[in-house]
C-alpha cells in the first residue's frame, strides 16, 4: 500500500519510517500555539467589556492567530511536498482510514480556525494588528459578516477540541497500550 522504495536503494541517513525534522518541529510548535490559543480565546471572551487590559488579550489572540495561520500554511506546503512515512504493515485497514480521516479533519480545522477569525476581525472597525503593526484593512465594517464568521469560529473551535482529544487519546494508546513506534515517529 504505497510502501515506497526499499531501504537498500537509499542512503543510510534517509529514514523513511519517521516524520522529517521540519514536520516534527512544525507539528509541536503549532500544537502548542493552538492549545494556547483555545485557552486564550475562551479566557478573553469572559472578560467583561470596559475592563482595562481586555484589548491587550484580544490583540495578543489576533497576533498569535495570524502567526499560527502562517505556520499552518507553511506546514501544509511542506506536507504536500513530502510524503508522510507509511504506517506499519500490521496496521488494519479501518485503523489506517481512521488515522487518515482524523488527520485530514485536523488539517481542515487548522485552516478554517485562523481563517474565520481573520475574516471576522477584518469586518470589524478595529482591524487586525500583528504585534502592534496594523495589517492592511482590505475589508469594511460589516456587523453581519463579522458575526457570521465569528459563529463559524466558535463552532469550529468545538469541533477542533473534540478532534484534538481523540487525537491525543489515540497517540497515548499507541504509546502506552500498543507500545508501537507510532508515537516515536513524531519525536525528534
Ligand atoms: C493540539 C493540536 C494538535 C494538532 C492540530 C495535531 C495535528 C496532527 C496532524 C495533522 C498529524 C498528521 C501529520 C501528517 O501526516 O502530516 C499529527 C500526527 C501526530 N500527532 Fe498530533 N496534533 C496535535 C497535538 C498532538 C499531541 C498533544 C500529541 C501527543 C500527545 C500528538 C501526537 C501526534 C503523533 C504521535 C503523530 C504521528 C502519527 C503517525 O505517525 O501517523 N499530537 N498530528
Ligand atoms: C489557531 C488559531 C485560533 C484559535 C484556536 C482560536 C480560538 C478561539 C476561541 C476558542 C475563541 C472563543 C470562542 C467563543 O467565544 O466561543 C476565539 C475568539 C476570538 N477569536 Fe480566535 N482563534 C484563532 C485564531 C484567530 C485569529 C487569526 C483571529 C483574528 C485575526 C481571531 C480572532 C478572534 C476574536 C476577535 C475572538 C473573540 C470574538 C468575540 O468578541 O466574541 N482568532 N478564538
PDB file of C-alpha atoms and ligand atoms in Angstrom:
ATOM      1  CA  UNK A   1       0.000   0.000   0.000  1.00  0.00           C
ATOM      2  CA  UNK A   2       2.217   2.805  -1.260  1.00  0.00           C
ATOM      3  CA  UNK A   3       5.085   1.428   0.828  1.00  0.00           C
ATOM      4  CA  UNK A   4       7.605   3.045  -1.489  1.00  0.00           C
ATOM      5  CA  UNK A   5      11.233   2.183  -2.149  1.00  0.00           C
ATOM      6  CA  UNK A   6      13.268  -0.492  -0.455  1.00  0.00           C
ATOM      7  CA  UNK A   7      15.758   0.754   2.136  1.00  0.00           C
ATOM      8  CA  UNK A   8      18.682  -0.856   0.299  1.00  0.00           C
ATOM      9  CA  UNK A   9      18.364   1.709  -2.505  1.00  0.00           C
ATOM     10  CA  UNK A  10      18.580   4.635  -0.082  1.00  0.00           C
ATOM     11  CA  UNK A  11      21.450   6.338   1.718  1.00  0.00           C
ATOM     12  CA  UNK A  12      21.810   5.196   5.324  1.00  0.00           C
ATOM     13  CA  UNK A  13      20.650   8.604   6.667  1.00  0.00           C
ATOM     14  CA  UNK A  14      17.255   8.607   4.877  1.00  0.00           C
ATOM     15  CA  UNK A  15      14.869   7.142   7.460  1.00  0.00           C
ATOM     16  CA  UNK A  16      11.525   6.747   5.717  1.00  0.00           C
ATOM     17  CA  UNK A  17       9.777   5.369   8.799  1.00  0.00           C
ATOM     18  CA  UNK A  18       9.686   8.702  10.654  1.00  0.00           C
ATOM     19  CA  UNK A  19       8.477  12.243  10.019  1.00  0.00           C
ATOM     20  CA  UNK A  20      11.160  14.686   8.901  1.00  0.00           C
ATOM     21  CA  UNK A  21      12.569  17.215  11.374  1.00  0.00           C
ATOM     22  CA  UNK A  22      10.714  20.226   9.859  1.00  0.00           C
ATOM     23  CA  UNK A  23       7.414  18.282  10.022  1.00  0.00           C
ATOM     24  CA  UNK A  24       8.097  17.346  13.652  1.00  0.00           C
ATOM     25  CA  UNK A  25       9.139  20.893  14.632  1.00  0.00           C
ATOM     26  CA  UNK A  26       6.089  22.431  12.955  1.00  0.00           C
ATOM     27  CA  UNK A  27       3.751  19.808  14.495  1.00  0.00           C
ATOM     28  CA  UNK A  28       4.818  20.605  18.060  1.00  0.00           C
ATOM     29  CA  UNK A  29       5.107  24.408  17.709  1.00  0.00           C
ATOM     30  CA  UNK A  30       1.658  24.576  16.073  1.00  0.00           C
ATOM     31  CA  UNK A  31       0.129  22.152  18.617  1.00  0.00           C
ATOM     32  CA  UNK A  32       1.380  24.362  21.476  1.00  0.00           C
ATOM     33  CA  UNK A  33       0.108  27.504  19.749  1.00  0.00           C
ATOM     34  CA  UNK A  34      -3.328  26.003  19.094  1.00  0.00           C
ATOM     35  CA  UNK A  35      -3.799  24.730  22.647  1.00  0.00           C
ATOM     36  CA  UNK A  36      -2.664  28.144  23.963  1.00  0.00           C
ATOM     37  CA  UNK A  37      -5.000  29.936  21.540  1.00  0.00           C
ATOM     38  CA  UNK A  38      -8.015  27.861  22.568  1.00  0.00           C
ATOM     39  CA  UNK A  39      -7.341  28.671  26.241  1.00  0.00           C
ATOM     40  CA  UNK A  40      -6.701  32.357  25.488  1.00  0.00           C
ATOM     41  CA  UNK A  41      -9.830  32.571  23.287  1.00  0.00           C
ATOM     42  CA  UNK A  42     -12.160  31.209  25.960  1.00  0.00           C
ATOM     43  CA  UNK A  43     -10.449  33.234  28.697  1.00  0.00           C
ATOM     44  CA  UNK A  44     -10.598  36.589  26.899  1.00  0.00           C
ATOM     45  CA  UNK A  45     -14.279  36.354  25.862  1.00  0.00           C
ATOM     46  CA  UNK A  46     -15.103  36.008  29.576  1.00  0.00           C
ATOM     47  CA  UNK A  47     -13.508  39.379  30.420  1.00  0.00           C
ATOM     48  CA  UNK A  48     -16.303  41.963  30.850  1.00  0.00           C
ATOM     49  CA  UNK A  49     -16.315  44.865  28.392  1.00  0.00           C
ATOM     50  CA  UNK A  50     -14.790  48.060  29.782  1.00  0.00           C
ATOM     51  CA  UNK A  51     -12.161  46.276  31.905  1.00  0.00           C
ATOM     52  CA  UNK A  52      -8.764  47.869  31.167  1.00  0.00           C
ATOM     53  CA  UNK A  53      -6.424  45.383  29.508  1.00  0.00           C
ATOM     54  CA  UNK A  54      -9.208  43.459  27.728  1.00  0.00           C
ATOM     55  CA  UNK A  55      -7.985  44.766  24.363  1.00  0.00           C
ATOM     56  CA  UNK A  56      -4.458  43.525  25.140  1.00  0.00           C
ATOM     57  CA  UNK A  57      -5.733  39.928  25.272  1.00  0.00           C
ATOM     58  CA  UNK A  58      -7.744  40.385  22.071  1.00  0.00           C
ATOM     59  CA  UNK A  59      -4.768  41.869  20.234  1.00  0.00           C
ATOM     60  CA  UNK A  60      -2.498  39.097  21.517  1.00  0.00           C
ATOM     61  CA  UNK A  61      -5.039  36.495  20.350  1.00  0.00           C
ATOM     62  CA  UNK A  62      -5.212  38.063  16.887  1.00  0.00           C
ATOM     63  CA  UNK A  63      -1.406  38.351  16.579  1.00  0.00           C
ATOM     64  CA  UNK A  64      -0.742  34.778  17.699  1.00  0.00           C
ATOM     65  CA  UNK A  65      -3.625  33.610  15.491  1.00  0.00           C
ATOM     66  CA  UNK A  66      -2.098  35.237  12.409  1.00  0.00           C
ATOM     67  CA  UNK A  67       1.292  33.717  13.324  1.00  0.00           C
ATOM     68  CA  UNK A  68      -0.346  30.288  13.758  1.00  0.00           C
ATOM     69  CA  UNK A  69      -2.110  30.698  10.390  1.00  0.00           C
ATOM     70  CA  UNK A  70       1.196  31.468   8.639  1.00  0.00           C
ATOM     71  CA  UNK A  71       2.936  28.473  10.259  1.00  0.00           C
ATOM     72  CA  UNK A  72      -0.015  26.240   9.345  1.00  0.00           C
ATOM     73  CA  UNK A  73       0.253  27.294   5.676  1.00  0.00           C
ATOM     74  CA  UNK A  74       3.980  26.527   5.816  1.00  0.00           C
ATOM     75  CA  UNK A  75       3.230  23.145   7.348  1.00  0.00           C
ATOM     76  CA  UNK A  76       0.603  22.326   4.754  1.00  0.00           C
ATOM     77  CA  UNK A  77       3.041  23.290   1.976  1.00  0.00           C
ATOM     78  CA  UNK A  78       5.688  21.006   3.492  1.00  0.00           C
ATOM     79  CA  UNK A  79       3.152  18.188   3.880  1.00  0.00           C
ATOM     80  CA  UNK A  80       2.014  18.466   0.255  1.00  0.00           C
ATOM     81  CA  UNK A  81       5.607  18.367  -0.961  1.00  0.00           C
ATOM     82  CA  UNK A  82       6.699  15.466   1.295  1.00  0.00           C
ATOM     83  CA  UNK A  83       5.076  12.079   1.725  1.00  0.00           C
ATOM     84  CA  UNK A  84       4.387  11.105   5.326  1.00  0.00           C
ATOM     85  CA  UNK A  85       6.037   7.872   6.461  1.00  0.00           C
ATOM     86  CA  UNK A  86       3.894   4.829   5.618  1.00  0.00           C
ATOM     87  CA  UNK A  87       2.016   3.240   8.518  1.00  0.00           C
ATOM     88  CA  UNK A  88       3.455  -0.024   9.881  1.00  0.00           C
ATOM     89  CA  UNK A  89       2.395  -3.064   7.813  1.00  0.00           C
ATOM     90  CA  UNK A  90       0.425  -4.503  10.727  1.00  0.00           C
ATOM     91  CA  UNK A  91      -1.995  -1.524  10.738  1.00  0.00           C
ATOM     92  CA  UNK A  92      -5.523  -2.680   9.926  1.00  0.00           C
ATOM     93  CA  UNK A  93      -7.437  -1.018   7.111  1.00  0.00           C
ATOM     94  CA  UNK A  94     -10.053   0.613   9.408  1.00  0.00           C
ATOM     95  CA  UNK A  95      -7.278   1.981  11.634  1.00  0.00           C
ATOM     96  CA  UNK A  96      -5.432   3.437   8.647  1.00  0.00           C
ATOM     97  CA  UNK A  97      -8.694   5.008   7.443  1.00  0.00           C
ATOM     98  CA  UNK A  98      -9.359   6.467  10.912  1.00  0.00           C
ATOM     99  CA  UNK A  99      -5.855   7.992  11.018  1.00  0.00           C
ATOM    100  CA  UNK A 100      -6.247   9.418   7.514  1.00  0.00           C
ATOM    101  CA  UNK A 101      -9.638  10.962   8.245  1.00  0.00           C
ATOM    102  CA  UNK A 102      -8.759  12.378  11.644  1.00  0.00           C
ATOM    103  CA  UNK A 103      -5.532  13.912  10.333  1.00  0.00           C
ATOM    104  CA  UNK A 104      -7.404  15.349   7.344  1.00  0.00           C
ATOM    105  CA  UNK A 105     -10.048  16.894   9.606  1.00  0.00           C
ATOM    106  CA  UNK A 106      -7.338  18.298  11.898  1.00  0.00           C
ATOM    107  CA  UNK A 107      -5.740  19.991   8.880  1.00  0.00           C
ATOM    108  CA  UNK A 108      -9.160  21.353   7.857  1.00  0.00           C
ATOM    109  CA  UNK A 109      -9.718  22.853  11.330  1.00  0.00           C
ATOM    110  CA  UNK A 110      -6.154  24.211  11.346  1.00  0.00           C
ATOM    111  CA  UNK A 111      -7.001  26.114   8.163  1.00  0.00           C
ATOM    112  CA  UNK A 112     -10.556  27.200   8.970  1.00  0.00           C
ATOM    113  CA  UNK A 113      -9.973  28.346  12.567  1.00  0.00           C
ATOM    114  CA  UNK A 114      -7.465  31.138  11.814  1.00  0.00           C
ATOM    115  CA  UNK A 115      -9.234  31.956   8.513  1.00  0.00           C
ATOM    116  CA  UNK A 116     -12.637  32.559  10.163  1.00  0.00           C
ATOM    117  CA  UNK A 117     -11.014  34.579  12.977  1.00  0.00           C
ATOM    118  CA  UNK A 118      -9.142  36.657  10.417  1.00  0.00           C
ATOM    119  CA  UNK A 119     -12.269  37.253   8.307  1.00  0.00           C
ATOM    120  CA  UNK A 120     -14.441  38.120  11.295  1.00  0.00           C
ATOM    121  CA  UNK A 121     -11.873  40.595  12.621  1.00  0.00           C
ATOM    122  CA  UNK A 122     -11.386  42.113   9.154  1.00  0.00           C
ATOM    123  CA  UNK A 123     -15.051  43.174   9.080  1.00  0.00           C
ATOM    124  CA  UNK A 124     -14.573  44.954  12.396  1.00  0.00           C
ATOM    125  CA  UNK A 125     -13.697  48.637  12.711  1.00  0.00           C
ATOM    126  CA  UNK A 126     -10.674  47.788  14.904  1.00  0.00           C
ATOM    127  CA  UNK A 127      -8.989  45.747  12.141  1.00  0.00           C
ATOM    128  CA  UNK A 128      -6.039  43.489  12.920  1.00  0.00           C
ATOM    129  CA  UNK A 129      -2.721  44.483  14.435  1.00  0.00           C
ATOM    130  CA  UNK A 130       0.123  41.997  14.178  1.00  0.00           C
ATOM    131  CA  UNK A 131       2.132  42.628  17.369  1.00  0.00           C
ATOM    132  CA  UNK A 132       1.382  46.349  17.066  1.00  0.00           C
ATOM    133  CA  UNK A 133       1.739  46.606  13.286  1.00  0.00           C
ATOM    134  CA  UNK A 134      -1.627  47.379  11.621  1.00  0.00           C
ATOM    135  CA  UNK A 135      -2.311  44.974   8.749  1.00  0.00           C
ATOM    136  CA  UNK A 136      -3.775  46.467   5.543  1.00  0.00           C
ATOM    137  CA  UNK A 137      -7.506  46.885   6.053  1.00  0.00           C
ATOM    138  CA  UNK A 138      -8.973  45.429   2.868  1.00  0.00           C
ATOM    139  CA  UNK A 139     -12.488  44.915   4.287  1.00  0.00           C
ATOM    140  CA  UNK A 140     -15.196  47.239   5.541  1.00  0.00           C
ATOM    141  CA  UNK A 141     -17.188  47.422   8.728  1.00  0.00           C
ATOM    142  CA  UNK A 142     -19.999  44.870   8.455  1.00  0.00           C
ATOM    143  CA  UNK A 143     -21.735  43.596  11.566  1.00  0.00           C
ATOM    144  CA  UNK A 144     -23.484  40.698   9.790  1.00  0.00           C
ATOM    145  CA  UNK A 145     -20.364  39.304   8.142  1.00  0.00           C
ATOM    146  CA  UNK A 146     -18.382  39.788  11.363  1.00  0.00           C
ATOM    147  CA  UNK A 147     -20.951  37.836  13.365  1.00  0.00           C
ATOM    148  CA  UNK A 148     -21.347  35.177  10.689  1.00  0.00           C
ATOM    149  CA  UNK A 149     -17.617  34.416  10.567  1.00  0.00           C
ATOM    150  CA  UNK A 150     -17.434  34.581  14.363  1.00  0.00           C
ATOM    151  CA  UNK A 151     -20.209  31.991  14.668  1.00  0.00           C
ATOM    152  CA  UNK A 152     -18.119  29.708  12.411  1.00  0.00           C
ATOM    153  CA  UNK A 153     -15.033  30.497  14.523  1.00  0.00           C
ATOM    154  CA  UNK A 154     -16.921  29.427  17.665  1.00  0.00           C
ATOM    155  CA  UNK A 155     -18.372  26.224  16.176  1.00  0.00           C
ATOM    156  CA  UNK A 156     -15.096  25.142  14.600  1.00  0.00           C
ATOM    157  CA  UNK A 157     -13.352  25.640  17.959  1.00  0.00           C
ATOM    158  CA  UNK A 158     -15.655  22.997  19.486  1.00  0.00           C
ATOM    159  CA  UNK A 159     -15.109  20.514  16.638  1.00  0.00           C
ATOM    160  CA  UNK A 160     -11.367  21.210  16.869  1.00  0.00           C
ATOM    161  CA  UNK A 161     -11.281  20.429  20.595  1.00  0.00           C
ATOM    162  CA  UNK A 162     -13.157  17.151  20.037  1.00  0.00           C
ATOM    163  CA  UNK A 163     -10.691  16.144  17.299  1.00  0.00           C
ATOM    164  CA  UNK A 164      -7.670  17.086  19.407  1.00  0.00           C
ATOM    165  CA  UNK A 165      -8.981  14.998  22.341  1.00  0.00           C
ATOM    166  CA  UNK A 166      -9.469  11.961  20.046  1.00  0.00           C
ATOM    167  CA  UNK A 167      -6.006  12.565  18.508  1.00  0.00           C
ATOM    168  CA  UNK A 168      -4.260  12.779  21.883  1.00  0.00           C
ATOM    169  CA  UNK A 169      -6.090   9.686  23.193  1.00  0.00           C
ATOM    170  CA  UNK A 170      -5.051   7.765  20.069  1.00  0.00           C
ATOM    171  CA  UNK A 171      -1.432   8.926  20.490  1.00  0.00           C
ATOM    172  CA  UNK A 172      -1.480   7.840  24.171  1.00  0.00           C
ATOM    173  CA  UNK A 173      -2.943   4.441  23.204  1.00  0.00           C
ATOM    174  CA  UNK A 174      -0.030   3.896  20.821  1.00  0.00           C
ATOM    175  CA  UNK A 175       2.461   4.986  23.458  1.00  0.00           C
ATOM    176  CA  UNK A 176       1.073   3.148  26.489  1.00  0.00           C
ATOM    177  CA  UNK A 177      -1.061   0.233  25.276  1.00  0.00           C
ATOM    178  CA  UNK A 178       0.123  -0.783  21.794  1.00  0.00           C
ATOM    179  CA  UNK A 179       3.699   0.291  22.574  1.00  0.00           C
ATOM    180  CA  UNK A 180       4.438   0.515  18.862  1.00  0.00           C
ATOM    181  CA  UNK A 181       6.580   3.061  17.025  1.00  0.00           C
ATOM    182  CA  UNK A 182       3.785   5.473  16.048  1.00  0.00           C
ATOM    183  CA  UNK A 183       4.447   7.991  18.846  1.00  0.00           C
ATOM    184  CA  UNK A 184       8.191   7.946  18.200  1.00  0.00           C
ATOM    185  CA  UNK A 185       7.627   8.883  14.539  1.00  0.00           C
ATOM    186  CA  UNK A 186       6.624  12.363  15.703  1.00  0.00           C
ATOM    187  CA  UNK A 187       9.582  12.805  18.081  1.00  0.00           C
ATOM    188  CA  UNK A 188      12.991  14.118  17.010  1.00  0.00           C
TER     189      UNK A 188
HETATM  190  C1  LIG B   1      -3.182  20.260  19.614  1.00  0.00           C
HETATM  191  C2  LIG B   1      -3.003  20.261  18.403  1.00  0.00           C
HETATM  192  C3  LIG B   1      -2.550  19.129  17.517  1.00  0.00           C
HETATM  193  C4  LIG B   1      -2.811  19.087  16.202  1.00  0.00           C
HETATM  194  C5  LIG B   1      -3.600  20.119  15.398  1.00  0.00           C
HETATM  195  C6  LIG B   1      -2.179  17.896  15.675  1.00  0.00           C
HETATM  196  C7  LIG B   1      -2.229  17.510  14.344  1.00  0.00           C
HETATM  197  C8  LIG B   1      -1.609  16.402  13.805  1.00  0.00           C
HETATM  198  C9  LIG B   1      -1.659  16.003  12.418  1.00  0.00           C
HETATM  199  C10 LIG B   1      -2.427  16.740  11.328  1.00  0.00           C
HETATM  200  C11 LIG B   1      -0.900  14.893  12.278  1.00  0.00           C
HETATM  201  C12 LIG B   1      -0.638  14.128  10.982  1.00  0.00           C
HETATM  202  C13 LIG B   1       0.643  14.610  10.412  1.00  0.00           C
HETATM  203  C14 LIG B   1       0.764  14.354   8.910  1.00  0.00           C
HETATM  204  O1  LIG B   1       0.589  13.222   8.454  1.00  0.00           O
HETATM  205  O2  LIG B   1       1.064  15.324   8.201  1.00  0.00           O
HETATM  206  C15 LIG B   1      -0.366  14.562  13.585  1.00  0.00           C
HETATM  207  C16 LIG B   1       0.454  13.496  13.867  1.00  0.00           C
HETATM  208  C17 LIG B   1       0.786  13.117  15.150  1.00  0.00           C
HETATM  209  N1  LIG B   1       0.466  13.746  16.328  1.00  0.00           N
HETATM  210 FE1  LIG B   1      -0.543  15.464  16.504  1.00  0.00          FE
HETATM  211  N2  LIG B   1      -1.551  17.227  16.693  1.00  0.00           N
HETATM  212  C18 LIG B   1      -1.759  17.950  17.846  1.00  0.00           C
HETATM  213  C19 LIG B   1      -1.299  17.606  19.110  1.00  0.00           C
HETATM  214  C20 LIG B   1      -0.695  16.424  19.426  1.00  0.00           C
HETATM  215  C21 LIG B   1      -0.369  15.981  20.771  1.00  0.00           C
HETATM  216  C22 LIG B   1      -0.634  16.808  22.043  1.00  0.00           C
HETATM  217  C23 LIG B   1       0.208  14.751  20.649  1.00  0.00           C
HETATM  218  C24 LIG B   1       0.724  13.845  21.729  1.00  0.00           C
HETATM  219  C25 LIG B   1       0.148  13.654  22.865  1.00  0.00           C
HETATM  220  C26 LIG B   1       0.285  14.428  19.239  1.00  0.00           C
HETATM  221  C27 LIG B   1       0.845  13.288  18.710  1.00  0.00           C
HETATM  222  C28 LIG B   1       0.967  13.006  17.376  1.00  0.00           C
HETATM  223  C29 LIG B   1       1.643  11.830  16.848  1.00  0.00           C
HETATM  224  C30 LIG B   1       2.336  10.757  17.657  1.00  0.00           C
HETATM  225  C31 LIG B   1       1.541  11.890  15.452  1.00  0.00           C
HETATM  226  C32 LIG B   1       2.103  10.875  14.424  1.00  0.00           C
HETATM  227  C33 LIG B   1       1.019   9.945  13.980  1.00  0.00           C
HETATM  228  C34 LIG B   1       1.522   8.990  12.884  1.00  0.00           C
HETATM  229  O3  LIG B   1       2.669   8.594  12.897  1.00  0.00           O
HETATM  230  O4  LIG B   1       0.726   8.668  11.992  1.00  0.00           O
HETATM  231  N3  LIG B   1      -0.288  15.461  18.530  1.00  0.00           N
HETATM  232  N4  LIG B   1      -0.819  15.495  14.490  1.00  0.00           N
HETATM  233  C1  LIG B   2      -5.312  28.712  15.744  1.00  0.00           C
HETATM  234  C2  LIG B   2      -5.989  29.780  15.666  1.00  0.00           C
HETATM  235  C3  LIG B   2      -7.130  30.204  16.565  1.00  0.00           C
HETATM  236  C4  LIG B   2      -7.760  29.539  17.578  1.00  0.00           C
HETATM  237  C5  LIG B   2      -7.505  28.122  18.089  1.00  0.00           C
HETATM  238  C6  LIG B   2      -8.775  30.449  18.100  1.00  0.00           C
HETATM  239  C7  LIG B   2      -9.649  30.137  19.135  1.00  0.00           C
HETATM  240  C8  LIG B   2     -10.628  30.989  19.624  1.00  0.00           C
HETATM  241  C9  LIG B   2     -11.585  30.665  20.650  1.00  0.00           C
HETATM  242  C10 LIG B   2     -11.670  29.324  21.388  1.00  0.00           C
HETATM  243  C11 LIG B   2     -12.369  31.745  20.865  1.00  0.00           C
HETATM  244  C12 LIG B   2     -13.545  31.877  21.848  1.00  0.00           C
HETATM  245  C13 LIG B   2     -14.794  31.432  21.118  1.00  0.00           C
HETATM  246  C14 LIG B   2     -16.080  31.603  21.874  1.00  0.00           C
HETATM  247  O1  LIG B   2     -16.393  32.720  22.305  1.00  0.00           O
HETATM  248  O2  LIG B   2     -16.842  30.615  21.976  1.00  0.00           O
HETATM  249  C15 LIG B   2     -11.915  32.786  19.968  1.00  0.00           C
HETATM  250  C16 LIG B   2     -12.458  34.056  19.893  1.00  0.00           C
HETATM  251  C17 LIG B   2     -11.987  35.037  19.069  1.00  0.00           C
HETATM  252  N1  LIG B   2     -11.000  34.916  18.097  1.00  0.00           N
HETATM  253 FE1  LIG B   2      -9.885  33.270  17.745  1.00  0.00          FE
HETATM  254  N2  LIG B   2      -8.718  31.621  17.408  1.00  0.00           N
HETATM  255  C18 LIG B   2      -7.735  31.515  16.458  1.00  0.00           C
HETATM  256  C19 LIG B   2      -7.346  32.472  15.538  1.00  0.00           C
HETATM  257  C20 LIG B   2      -7.864  33.762  15.474  1.00  0.00           C
HETATM  258  C21 LIG B   2      -7.443  34.789  14.546  1.00  0.00           C
HETATM  259  C22 LIG B   2      -6.363  34.607  13.464  1.00  0.00           C
HETATM  260  C23 LIG B   2      -8.175  35.890  14.812  1.00  0.00           C
HETATM  261  C24 LIG B   2      -8.137  37.255  14.142  1.00  0.00           C
HETATM  262  C25 LIG B   2      -7.116  37.724  13.489  1.00  0.00           C
HETATM  263  C26 LIG B   2      -9.072  35.576  15.910  1.00  0.00           C
HETATM  264  C27 LIG B   2      -9.971  36.443  16.468  1.00  0.00           C
HETATM  265  C28 LIG B   2     -10.840  36.149  17.497  1.00  0.00           C
HETATM  266  C29 LIG B   2     -11.741  37.114  18.113  1.00  0.00           C
HETATM  267  C30 LIG B   2     -11.854  38.599  17.745  1.00  0.00           C
HETATM  268  C31 LIG B   2     -12.460  36.418  19.093  1.00  0.00           C
HETATM  269  C32 LIG B   2     -13.490  36.979  20.077  1.00  0.00           C
HETATM  270  C33 LIG B   2     -14.802  37.293  19.473  1.00  0.00           C
HETATM  271  C34 LIG B   2     -15.780  37.817  20.483  1.00  0.00           C
HETATM  272  O3  LIG B   2     -15.723  39.003  20.772  1.00  0.00           O
HETATM  273  O4  LIG B   2     -16.590  37.021  20.966  1.00  0.00           O
HETATM  274  N3  LIG B   2      -8.854  34.271  16.286  1.00  0.00           N
HETATM  275  N4  LIG B   2     -10.865  32.290  19.221  1.00  0.00           N
END
